[in-house]
mmCIF file of C-alpha atoms in Angstrom:
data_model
loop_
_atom_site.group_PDB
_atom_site.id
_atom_site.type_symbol
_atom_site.label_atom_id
_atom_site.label_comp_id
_atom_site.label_asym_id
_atom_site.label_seq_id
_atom_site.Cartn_x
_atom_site.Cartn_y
_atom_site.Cartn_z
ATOM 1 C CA UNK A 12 17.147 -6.979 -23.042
ATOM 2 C CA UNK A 13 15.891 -3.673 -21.111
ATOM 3 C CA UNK A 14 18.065 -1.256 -20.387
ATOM 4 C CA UNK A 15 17.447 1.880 -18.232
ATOM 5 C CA UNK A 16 19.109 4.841 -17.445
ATOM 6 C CA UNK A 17 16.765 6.065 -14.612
ATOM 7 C CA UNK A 18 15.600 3.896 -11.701
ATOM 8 C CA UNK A 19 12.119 4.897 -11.866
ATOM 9 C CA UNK A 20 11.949 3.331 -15.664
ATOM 10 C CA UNK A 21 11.554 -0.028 -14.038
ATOM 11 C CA UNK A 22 8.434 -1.744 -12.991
ATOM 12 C CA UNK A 23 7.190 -5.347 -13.280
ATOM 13 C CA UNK A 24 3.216 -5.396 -14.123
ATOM 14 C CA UNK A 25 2.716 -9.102 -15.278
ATOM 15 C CA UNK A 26 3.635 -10.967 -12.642
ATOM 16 C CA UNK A 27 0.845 -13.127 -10.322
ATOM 17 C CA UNK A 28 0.641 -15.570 -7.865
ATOM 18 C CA UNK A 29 -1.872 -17.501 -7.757
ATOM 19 C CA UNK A 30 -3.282 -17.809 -3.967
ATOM 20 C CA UNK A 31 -5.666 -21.331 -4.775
ATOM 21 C CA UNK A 32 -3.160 -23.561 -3.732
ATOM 22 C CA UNK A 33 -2.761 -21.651 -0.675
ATOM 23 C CA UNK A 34 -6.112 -20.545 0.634
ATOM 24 C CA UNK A 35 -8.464 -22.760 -1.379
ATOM 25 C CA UNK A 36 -10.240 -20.164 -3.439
ATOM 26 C CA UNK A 37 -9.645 -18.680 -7.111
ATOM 27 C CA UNK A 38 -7.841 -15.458 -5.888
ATOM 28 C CA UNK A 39 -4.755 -13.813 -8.038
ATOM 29 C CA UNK A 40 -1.938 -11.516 -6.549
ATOM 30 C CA UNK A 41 -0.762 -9.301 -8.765
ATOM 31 C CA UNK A 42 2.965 -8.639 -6.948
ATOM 32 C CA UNK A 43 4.172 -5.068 -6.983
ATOM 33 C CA UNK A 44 7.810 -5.424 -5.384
ATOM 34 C CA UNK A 45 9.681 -6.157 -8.215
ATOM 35 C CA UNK A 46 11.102 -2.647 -9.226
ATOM 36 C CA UNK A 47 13.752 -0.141 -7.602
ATOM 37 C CA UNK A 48 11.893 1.131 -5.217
ATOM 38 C CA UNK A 49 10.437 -2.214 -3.729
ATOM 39 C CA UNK A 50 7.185 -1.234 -3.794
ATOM 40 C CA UNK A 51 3.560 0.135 -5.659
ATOM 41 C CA UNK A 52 4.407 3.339 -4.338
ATOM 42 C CA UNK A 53 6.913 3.955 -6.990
ATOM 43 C CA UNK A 54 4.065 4.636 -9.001
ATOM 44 C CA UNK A 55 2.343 7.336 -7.553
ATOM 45 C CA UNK A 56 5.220 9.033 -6.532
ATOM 46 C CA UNK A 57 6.715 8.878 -10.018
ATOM 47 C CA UNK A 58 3.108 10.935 -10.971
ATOM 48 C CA UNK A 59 3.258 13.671 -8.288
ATOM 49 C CA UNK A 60 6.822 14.316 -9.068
ATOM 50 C CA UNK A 61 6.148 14.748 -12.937
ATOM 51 C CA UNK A 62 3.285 16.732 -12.221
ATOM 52 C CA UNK A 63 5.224 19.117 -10.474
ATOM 53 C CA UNK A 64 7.883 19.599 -12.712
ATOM 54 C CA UNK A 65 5.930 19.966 -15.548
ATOM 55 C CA UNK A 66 3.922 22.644 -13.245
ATOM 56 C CA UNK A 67 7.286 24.302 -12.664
ATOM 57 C CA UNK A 68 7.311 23.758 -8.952
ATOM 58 C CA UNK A 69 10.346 21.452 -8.638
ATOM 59 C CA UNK A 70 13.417 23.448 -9.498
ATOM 60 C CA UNK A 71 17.249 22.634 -8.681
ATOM 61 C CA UNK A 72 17.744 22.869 -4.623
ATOM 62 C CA UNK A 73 14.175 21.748 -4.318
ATOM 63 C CA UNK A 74 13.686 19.414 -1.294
ATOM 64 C CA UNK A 75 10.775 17.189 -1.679
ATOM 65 C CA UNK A 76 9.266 16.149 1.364
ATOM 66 C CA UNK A 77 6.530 14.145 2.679
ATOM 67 C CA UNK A 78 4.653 12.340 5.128
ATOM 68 C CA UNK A 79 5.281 8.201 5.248
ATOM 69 C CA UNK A 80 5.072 5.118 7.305
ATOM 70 C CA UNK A 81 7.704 3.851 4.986
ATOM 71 C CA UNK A 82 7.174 2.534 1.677
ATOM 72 C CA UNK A 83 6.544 6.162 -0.214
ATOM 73 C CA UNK A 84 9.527 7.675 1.259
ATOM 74 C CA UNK A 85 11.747 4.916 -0.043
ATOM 75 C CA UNK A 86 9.871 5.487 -3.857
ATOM 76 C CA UNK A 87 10.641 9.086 -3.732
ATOM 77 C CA UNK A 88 14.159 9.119 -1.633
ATOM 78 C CA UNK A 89 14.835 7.162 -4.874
ATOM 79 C CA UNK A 90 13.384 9.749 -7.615
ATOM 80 C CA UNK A 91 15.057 12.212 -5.616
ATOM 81 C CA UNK A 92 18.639 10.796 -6.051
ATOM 82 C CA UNK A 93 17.710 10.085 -9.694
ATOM 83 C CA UNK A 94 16.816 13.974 -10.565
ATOM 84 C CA UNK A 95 19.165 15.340 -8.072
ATOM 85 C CA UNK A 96 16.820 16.447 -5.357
ATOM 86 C CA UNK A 97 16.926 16.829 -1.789
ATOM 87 C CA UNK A 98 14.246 14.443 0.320
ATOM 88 C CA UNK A 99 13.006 14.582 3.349
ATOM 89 C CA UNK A 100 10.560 12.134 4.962
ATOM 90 C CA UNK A 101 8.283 12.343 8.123
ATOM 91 C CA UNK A 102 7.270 9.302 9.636
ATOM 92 C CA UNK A 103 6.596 7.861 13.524
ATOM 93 C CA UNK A 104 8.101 4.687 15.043
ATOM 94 C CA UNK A 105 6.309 2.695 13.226
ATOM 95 C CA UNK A 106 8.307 2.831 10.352
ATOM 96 C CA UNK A 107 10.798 0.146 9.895
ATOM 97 C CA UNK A 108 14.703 0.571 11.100
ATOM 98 C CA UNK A 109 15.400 -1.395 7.564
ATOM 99 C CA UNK A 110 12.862 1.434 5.485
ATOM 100 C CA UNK A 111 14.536 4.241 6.989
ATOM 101 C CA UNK A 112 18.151 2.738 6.566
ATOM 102 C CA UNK A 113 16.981 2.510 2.914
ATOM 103 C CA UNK A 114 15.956 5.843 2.591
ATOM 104 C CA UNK A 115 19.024 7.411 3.957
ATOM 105 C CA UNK A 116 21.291 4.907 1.752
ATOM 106 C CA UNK A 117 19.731 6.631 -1.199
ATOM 107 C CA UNK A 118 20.743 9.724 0.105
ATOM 108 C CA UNK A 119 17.322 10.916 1.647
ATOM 109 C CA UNK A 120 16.921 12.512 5.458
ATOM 110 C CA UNK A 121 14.521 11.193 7.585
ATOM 111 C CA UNK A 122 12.415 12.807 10.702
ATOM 112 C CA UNK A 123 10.502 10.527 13.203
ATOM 113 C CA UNK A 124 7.355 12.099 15.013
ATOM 114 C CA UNK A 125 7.620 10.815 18.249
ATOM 115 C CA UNK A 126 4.590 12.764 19.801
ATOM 116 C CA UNK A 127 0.981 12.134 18.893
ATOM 117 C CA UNK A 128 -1.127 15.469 18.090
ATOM 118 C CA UNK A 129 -3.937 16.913 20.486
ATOM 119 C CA UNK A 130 -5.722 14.119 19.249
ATOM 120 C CA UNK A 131 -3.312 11.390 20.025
ATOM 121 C CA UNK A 132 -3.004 10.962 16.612
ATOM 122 C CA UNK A 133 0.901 10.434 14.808
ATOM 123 C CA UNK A 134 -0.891 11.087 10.687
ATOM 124 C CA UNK A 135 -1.926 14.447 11.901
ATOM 125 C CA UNK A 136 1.387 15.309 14.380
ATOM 126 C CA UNK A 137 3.484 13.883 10.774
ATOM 127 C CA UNK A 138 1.138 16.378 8.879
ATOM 128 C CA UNK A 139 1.320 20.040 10.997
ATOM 129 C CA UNK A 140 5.302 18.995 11.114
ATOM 130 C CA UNK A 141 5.428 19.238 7.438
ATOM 131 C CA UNK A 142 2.987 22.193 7.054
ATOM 132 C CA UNK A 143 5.069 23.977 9.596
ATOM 133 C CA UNK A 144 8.390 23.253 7.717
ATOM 134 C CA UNK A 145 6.880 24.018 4.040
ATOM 135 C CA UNK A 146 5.974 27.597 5.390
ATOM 136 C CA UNK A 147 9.529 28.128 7.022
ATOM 137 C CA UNK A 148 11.215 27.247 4.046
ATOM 138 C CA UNK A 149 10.360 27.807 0.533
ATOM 139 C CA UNK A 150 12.810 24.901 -0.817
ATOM 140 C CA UNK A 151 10.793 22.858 0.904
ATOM 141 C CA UNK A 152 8.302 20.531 -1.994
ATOM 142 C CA UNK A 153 5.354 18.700 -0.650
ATOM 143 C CA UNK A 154 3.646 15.952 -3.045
ATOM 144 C CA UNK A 155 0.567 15.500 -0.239
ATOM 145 C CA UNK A 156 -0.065 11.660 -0.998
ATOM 146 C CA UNK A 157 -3.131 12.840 0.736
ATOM 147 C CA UNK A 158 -4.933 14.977 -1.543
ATOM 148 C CA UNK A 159 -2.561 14.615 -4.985
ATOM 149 C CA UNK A 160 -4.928 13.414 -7.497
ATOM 150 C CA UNK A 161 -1.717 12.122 -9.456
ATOM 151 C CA UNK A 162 -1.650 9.506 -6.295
ATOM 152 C CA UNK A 163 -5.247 7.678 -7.928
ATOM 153 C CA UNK A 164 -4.272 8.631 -11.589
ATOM 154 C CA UNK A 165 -0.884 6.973 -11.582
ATOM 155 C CA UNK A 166 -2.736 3.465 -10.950
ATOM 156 C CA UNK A 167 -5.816 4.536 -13.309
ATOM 157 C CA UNK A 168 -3.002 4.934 -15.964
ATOM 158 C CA UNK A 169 -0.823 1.639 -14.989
ATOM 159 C CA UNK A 170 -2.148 -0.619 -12.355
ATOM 160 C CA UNK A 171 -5.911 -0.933 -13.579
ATOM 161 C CA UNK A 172 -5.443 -1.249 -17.452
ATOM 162 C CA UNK A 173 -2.073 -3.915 -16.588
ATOM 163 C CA UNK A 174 -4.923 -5.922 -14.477
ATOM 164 C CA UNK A 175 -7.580 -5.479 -17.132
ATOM 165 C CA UNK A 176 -5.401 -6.464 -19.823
ATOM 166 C CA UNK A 177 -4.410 -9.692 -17.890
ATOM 167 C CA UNK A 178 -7.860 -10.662 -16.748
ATOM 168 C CA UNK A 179 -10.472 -9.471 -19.238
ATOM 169 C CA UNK A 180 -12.848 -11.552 -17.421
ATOM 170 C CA UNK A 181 -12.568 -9.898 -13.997
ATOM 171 C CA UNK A 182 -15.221 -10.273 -11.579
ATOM 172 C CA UNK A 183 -13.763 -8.522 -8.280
ATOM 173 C CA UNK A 184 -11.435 -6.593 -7.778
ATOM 174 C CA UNK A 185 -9.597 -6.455 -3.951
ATOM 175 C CA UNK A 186 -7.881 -2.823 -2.725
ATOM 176 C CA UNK A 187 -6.329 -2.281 0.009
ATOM 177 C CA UNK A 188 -6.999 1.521 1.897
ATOM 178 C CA UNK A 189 -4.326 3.621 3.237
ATOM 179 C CA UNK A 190 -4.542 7.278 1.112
ATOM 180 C CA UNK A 191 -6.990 5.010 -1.142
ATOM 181 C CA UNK A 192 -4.629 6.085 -4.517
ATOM 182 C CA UNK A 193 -4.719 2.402 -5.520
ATOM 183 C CA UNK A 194 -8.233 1.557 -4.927
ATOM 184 C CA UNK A 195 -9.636 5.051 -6.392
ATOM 185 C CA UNK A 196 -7.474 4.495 -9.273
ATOM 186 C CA UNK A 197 -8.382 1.260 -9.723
ATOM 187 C CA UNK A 198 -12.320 1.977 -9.249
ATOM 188 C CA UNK A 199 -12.686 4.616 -11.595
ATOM 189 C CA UNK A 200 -11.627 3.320 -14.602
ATOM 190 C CA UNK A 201 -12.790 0.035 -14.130
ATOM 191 C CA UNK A 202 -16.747 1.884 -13.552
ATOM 192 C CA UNK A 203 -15.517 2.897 -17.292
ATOM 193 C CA UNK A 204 -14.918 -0.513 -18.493
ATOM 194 C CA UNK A 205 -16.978 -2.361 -21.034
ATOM 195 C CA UNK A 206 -18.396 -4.792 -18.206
ATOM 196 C CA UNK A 207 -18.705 -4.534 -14.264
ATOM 197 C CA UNK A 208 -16.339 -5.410 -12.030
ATOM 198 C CA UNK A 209 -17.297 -5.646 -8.354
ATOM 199 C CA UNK A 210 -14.689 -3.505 -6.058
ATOM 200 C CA UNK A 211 -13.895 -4.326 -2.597
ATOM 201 C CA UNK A 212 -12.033 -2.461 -0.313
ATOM 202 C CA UNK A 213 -9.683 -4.116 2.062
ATOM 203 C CA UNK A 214 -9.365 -1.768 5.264
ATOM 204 C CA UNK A 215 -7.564 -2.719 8.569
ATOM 205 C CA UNK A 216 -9.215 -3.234 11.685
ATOM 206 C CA UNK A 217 -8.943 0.385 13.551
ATOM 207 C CA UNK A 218 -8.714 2.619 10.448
ATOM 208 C CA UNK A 219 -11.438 5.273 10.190
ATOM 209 C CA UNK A 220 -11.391 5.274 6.249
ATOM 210 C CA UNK A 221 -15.216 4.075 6.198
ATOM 211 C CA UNK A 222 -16.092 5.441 9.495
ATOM 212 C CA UNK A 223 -15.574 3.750 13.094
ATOM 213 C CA UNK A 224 -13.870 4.139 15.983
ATOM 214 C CA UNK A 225 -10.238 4.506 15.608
ATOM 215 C CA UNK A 226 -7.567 1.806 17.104
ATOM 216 C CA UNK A 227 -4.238 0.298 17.593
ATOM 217 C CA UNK A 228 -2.594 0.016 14.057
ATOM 218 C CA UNK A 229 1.141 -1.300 14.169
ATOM 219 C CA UNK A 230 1.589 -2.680 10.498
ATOM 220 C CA UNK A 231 2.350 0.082 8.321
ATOM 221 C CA UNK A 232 0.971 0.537 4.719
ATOM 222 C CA UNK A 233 -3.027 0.024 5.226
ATOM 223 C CA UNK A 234 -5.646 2.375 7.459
ATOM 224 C CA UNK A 235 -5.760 5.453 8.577
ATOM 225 C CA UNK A 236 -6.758 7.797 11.173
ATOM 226 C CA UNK A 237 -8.692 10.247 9.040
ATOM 227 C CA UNK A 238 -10.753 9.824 6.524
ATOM 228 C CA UNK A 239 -8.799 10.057 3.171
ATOM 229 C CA UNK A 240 -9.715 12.914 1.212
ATOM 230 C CA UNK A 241 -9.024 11.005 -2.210
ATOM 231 C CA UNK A 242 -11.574 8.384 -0.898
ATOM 232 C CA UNK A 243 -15.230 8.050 -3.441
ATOM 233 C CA UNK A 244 -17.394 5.475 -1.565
ATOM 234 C CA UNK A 245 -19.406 5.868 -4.561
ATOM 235 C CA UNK A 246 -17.112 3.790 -6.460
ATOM 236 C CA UNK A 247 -16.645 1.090 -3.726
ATOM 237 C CA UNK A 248 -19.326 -1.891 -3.777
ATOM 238 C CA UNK A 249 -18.117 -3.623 -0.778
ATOM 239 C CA UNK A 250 -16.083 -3.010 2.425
ATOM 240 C CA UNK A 251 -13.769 -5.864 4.413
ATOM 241 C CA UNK A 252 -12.407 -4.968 7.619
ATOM 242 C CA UNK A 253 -9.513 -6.835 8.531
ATOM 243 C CA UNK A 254 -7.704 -7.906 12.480
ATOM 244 C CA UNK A 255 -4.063 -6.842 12.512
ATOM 245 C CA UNK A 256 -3.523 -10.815 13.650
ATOM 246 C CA UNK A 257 -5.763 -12.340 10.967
ATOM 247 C CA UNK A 258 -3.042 -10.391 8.494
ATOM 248 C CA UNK A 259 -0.005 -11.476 10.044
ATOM 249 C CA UNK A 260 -1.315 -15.215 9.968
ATOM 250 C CA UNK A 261 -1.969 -14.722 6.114
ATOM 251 C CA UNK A 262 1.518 -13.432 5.590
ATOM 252 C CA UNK A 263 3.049 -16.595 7.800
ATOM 253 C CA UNK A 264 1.160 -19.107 5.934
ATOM 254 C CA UNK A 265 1.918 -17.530 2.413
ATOM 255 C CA UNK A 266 5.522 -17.724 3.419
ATOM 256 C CA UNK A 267 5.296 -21.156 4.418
ATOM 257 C CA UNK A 268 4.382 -21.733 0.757
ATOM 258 C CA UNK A 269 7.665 -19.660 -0.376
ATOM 259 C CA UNK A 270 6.218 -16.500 -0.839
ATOM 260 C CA UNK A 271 7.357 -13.488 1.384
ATOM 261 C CA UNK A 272 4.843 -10.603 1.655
ATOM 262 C CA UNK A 273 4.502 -7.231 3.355
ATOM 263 C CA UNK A 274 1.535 -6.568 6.095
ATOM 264 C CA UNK A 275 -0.421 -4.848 3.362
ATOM 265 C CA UNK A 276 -0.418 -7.852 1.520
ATOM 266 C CA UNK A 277 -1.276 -9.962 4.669
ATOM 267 C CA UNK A 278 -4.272 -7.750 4.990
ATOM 268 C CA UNK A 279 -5.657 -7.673 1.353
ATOM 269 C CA UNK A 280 -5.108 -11.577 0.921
ATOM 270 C CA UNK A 281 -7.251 -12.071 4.368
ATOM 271 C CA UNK A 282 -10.268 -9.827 3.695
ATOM 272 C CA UNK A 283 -10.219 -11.054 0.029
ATOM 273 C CA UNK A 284 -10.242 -14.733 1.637
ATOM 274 C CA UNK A 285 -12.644 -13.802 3.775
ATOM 275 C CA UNK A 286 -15.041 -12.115 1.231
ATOM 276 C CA UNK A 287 -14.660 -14.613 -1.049
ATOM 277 C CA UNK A 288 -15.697 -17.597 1.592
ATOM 278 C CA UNK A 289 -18.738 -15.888 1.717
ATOM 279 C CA UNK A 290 -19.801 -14.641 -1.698
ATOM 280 C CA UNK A 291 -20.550 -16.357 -5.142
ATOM 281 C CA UNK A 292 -18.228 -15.603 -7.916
ATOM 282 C CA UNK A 293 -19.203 -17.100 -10.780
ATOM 283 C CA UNK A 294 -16.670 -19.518 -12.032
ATOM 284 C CA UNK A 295 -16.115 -18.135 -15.225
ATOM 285 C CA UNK A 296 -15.205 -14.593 -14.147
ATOM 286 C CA UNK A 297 -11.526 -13.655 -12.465
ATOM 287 C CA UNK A 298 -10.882 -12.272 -8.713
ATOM 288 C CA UNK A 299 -7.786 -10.438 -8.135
ATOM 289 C CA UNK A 300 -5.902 -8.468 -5.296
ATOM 290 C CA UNK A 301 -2.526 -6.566 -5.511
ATOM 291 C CA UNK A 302 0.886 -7.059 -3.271
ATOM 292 C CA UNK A 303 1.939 -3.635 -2.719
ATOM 293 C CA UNK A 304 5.252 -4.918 -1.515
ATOM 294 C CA UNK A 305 7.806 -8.083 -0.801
ATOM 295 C CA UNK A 306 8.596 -9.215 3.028
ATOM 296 C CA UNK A 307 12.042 -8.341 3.910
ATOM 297 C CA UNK A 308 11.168 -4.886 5.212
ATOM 298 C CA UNK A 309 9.390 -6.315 8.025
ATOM 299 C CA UNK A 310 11.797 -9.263 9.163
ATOM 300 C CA UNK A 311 12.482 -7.640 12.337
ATOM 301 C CA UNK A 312 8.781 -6.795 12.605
ATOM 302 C CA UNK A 313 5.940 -9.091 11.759
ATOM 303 C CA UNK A 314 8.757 -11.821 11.125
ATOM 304 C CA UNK A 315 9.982 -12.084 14.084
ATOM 305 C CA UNK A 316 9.052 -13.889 17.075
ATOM 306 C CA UNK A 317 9.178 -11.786 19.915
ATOM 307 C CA UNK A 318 7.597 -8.832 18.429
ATOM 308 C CA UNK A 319 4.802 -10.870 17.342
ATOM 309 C CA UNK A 320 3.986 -12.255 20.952
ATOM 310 C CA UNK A 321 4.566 -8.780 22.488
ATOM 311 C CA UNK A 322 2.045 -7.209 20.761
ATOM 312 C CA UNK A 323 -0.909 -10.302 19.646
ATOM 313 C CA UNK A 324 -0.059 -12.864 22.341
ATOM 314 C CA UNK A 325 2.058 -16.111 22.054
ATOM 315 C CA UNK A 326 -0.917 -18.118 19.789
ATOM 316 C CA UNK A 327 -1.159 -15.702 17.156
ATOM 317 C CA UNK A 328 0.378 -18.089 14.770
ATOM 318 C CA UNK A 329 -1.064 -21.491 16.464
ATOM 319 C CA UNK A 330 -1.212 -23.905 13.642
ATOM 320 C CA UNK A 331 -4.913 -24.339 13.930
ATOM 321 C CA UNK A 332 -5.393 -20.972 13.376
ATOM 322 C CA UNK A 333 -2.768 -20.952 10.559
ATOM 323 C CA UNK A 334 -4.238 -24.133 8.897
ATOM 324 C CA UNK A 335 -7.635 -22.694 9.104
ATOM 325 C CA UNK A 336 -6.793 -19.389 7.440
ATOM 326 C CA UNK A 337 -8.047 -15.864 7.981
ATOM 327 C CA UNK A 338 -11.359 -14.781 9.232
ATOM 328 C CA UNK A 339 -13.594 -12.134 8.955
ATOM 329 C CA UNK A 340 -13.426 -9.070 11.437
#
């Protein structure tokens, strides 16, 4: 029996699916839905908000508040209730109507940039609206998922050791990018480790993380418009860029199986197929990716029918294509 007293006390690390039966190669998914907060976020934001109370920034009538697309705010609308702070999150519309009712059950406020910045960008507009609100109003908390080096060292303490402890024969290792916490985490202490294990970032199609021309992104979670300043290509052997579609189709055909995903995971389980189609892993070494999330956040998104064909066309889950699986972008 486990009993807690504090939301944030609950995560599931040993859980995996295993994705052979579904795509046809040796490929783990380590799932990181199964706590509170619904998501891998709950980790990082449980860092930053130790670090600041034990740095004596988070006092009573703090606010936190930060900048989202969803699954953070939720994480940290949650610590918030727990501890008995305000929250305040700023996302765009591309946040789900389900994550922001969530936030606001747990007693959180949220703000929705509806205006690009100079540079038609929503990250940056999201950014200078929490800068601007942080100067006005010294109650005001900001983590900065951005640049908090608690974001990588929450998953160098707990995600990378729980992986390492499963699979001591791990070959490759799949990350998805969005502020790159995970994958930097993940990297560096696995470049520590007593044998290599090949890293591969996971980016979406559109996201400037590893340079490129910047696009449209509508799944939330993975890519950005700037380059993340946590991100160490140094640490990074190998870089997947992933369609928007090519994720969706992965998520469809993983919940056709029973399994109900998030985009993130849509995108990480595609460029890991795809990687993996193409490279030699010798059979006697482990490859694994991580689920940041579960699917019922994005019913009324990548789940449903006409919001699918609005934005990718009315094929984009053909059964050809489905049956064939992901490819590379």
């Amino acid at each position: 029996m486990q009993i807690i007293s504090a939301p944030q006390n609950f995560n599931e690390e040993e859980l995996y699916v295993d994705l052979q039966p579904i795509f046809g190669h040796s490929l783990y998914l380590k799932c990181e839905g199964f706590n509170f907060a619904g998501s891998i976020k709950l980790k990082a934001a449980a860092e930053m908000v130790a670090a600041a109370e034990r740095e004596g920034v988070l006092h009573r009538g703090s606010v936190l508040i930060e900048s989202s697309s969803g699954n953070l705010g939720v994480a940290l609308s949650m610590i918030a209730a727990s501890k008995g702070y305000g929250f305040l999150c700023v996302t765009d519309s591309r946040c789900n109507l389900s994550t922001r009712r969530l936030m606001e059950a747990l007693g959180g406020r949220v703000h929705i940039i509806t205006e690009p910045d100079a540079n038609g960008d929503f990250l940056g507009a999201r950014i200078d609206y929490v800068r601007a609100l942080c100067a006005s109003d010294d109650r005001y908390v900001w983590p900065n998922q951005y640049t908090n080096p608690y974001n990588w060292k929450a998953h160098y303490r707990t995600t990378a050791p729980a992986i390492a402890h499963q699979f001591p024969r791990l070959g490759v290792l799949f990350a998805g990018v969005g502020t790159t916490g995970t994958l930097m985490g993940c990297a560096r202490y696995f470049a520590e480790w007593h044998r290599p294990v090949r890293i591969v970032a996971i980016d979406s199609v559109g996201s400037v993380a590893f340079g490129g021309t910047p696009g449209r992104r509508m799944l939330p979670g993975l890519g950005t418009s700037v380059r993340p300043p946590l991100l160490d290509e140094s640490f990074v052997d190998d870089v997947v860029r992933v369609e928007e579609a090519d994720a969706i189709r992965a998520c469809h055909r993983m919940a056709r199986h029973g399994f109900l995903f998030g985009g993130s995971t849509g995108t990480v389980v595609s460029g890991a197929s795809a990687w993996l189609r193409q490279h030699d892993v010798p059979g006697d070494l482990d490859a694994v990716t991580i689920a940041p999330d579960l699917g019922e956040r994005y019913l009324d998104t990548l789940y449903q029918t006409n919001w699918l064909h609005d934005l990718y066309g009315e094929h984009v889950l053909s059964d050809e294509v489905v049956a064939a699986g992901s490819r590379r972008s």
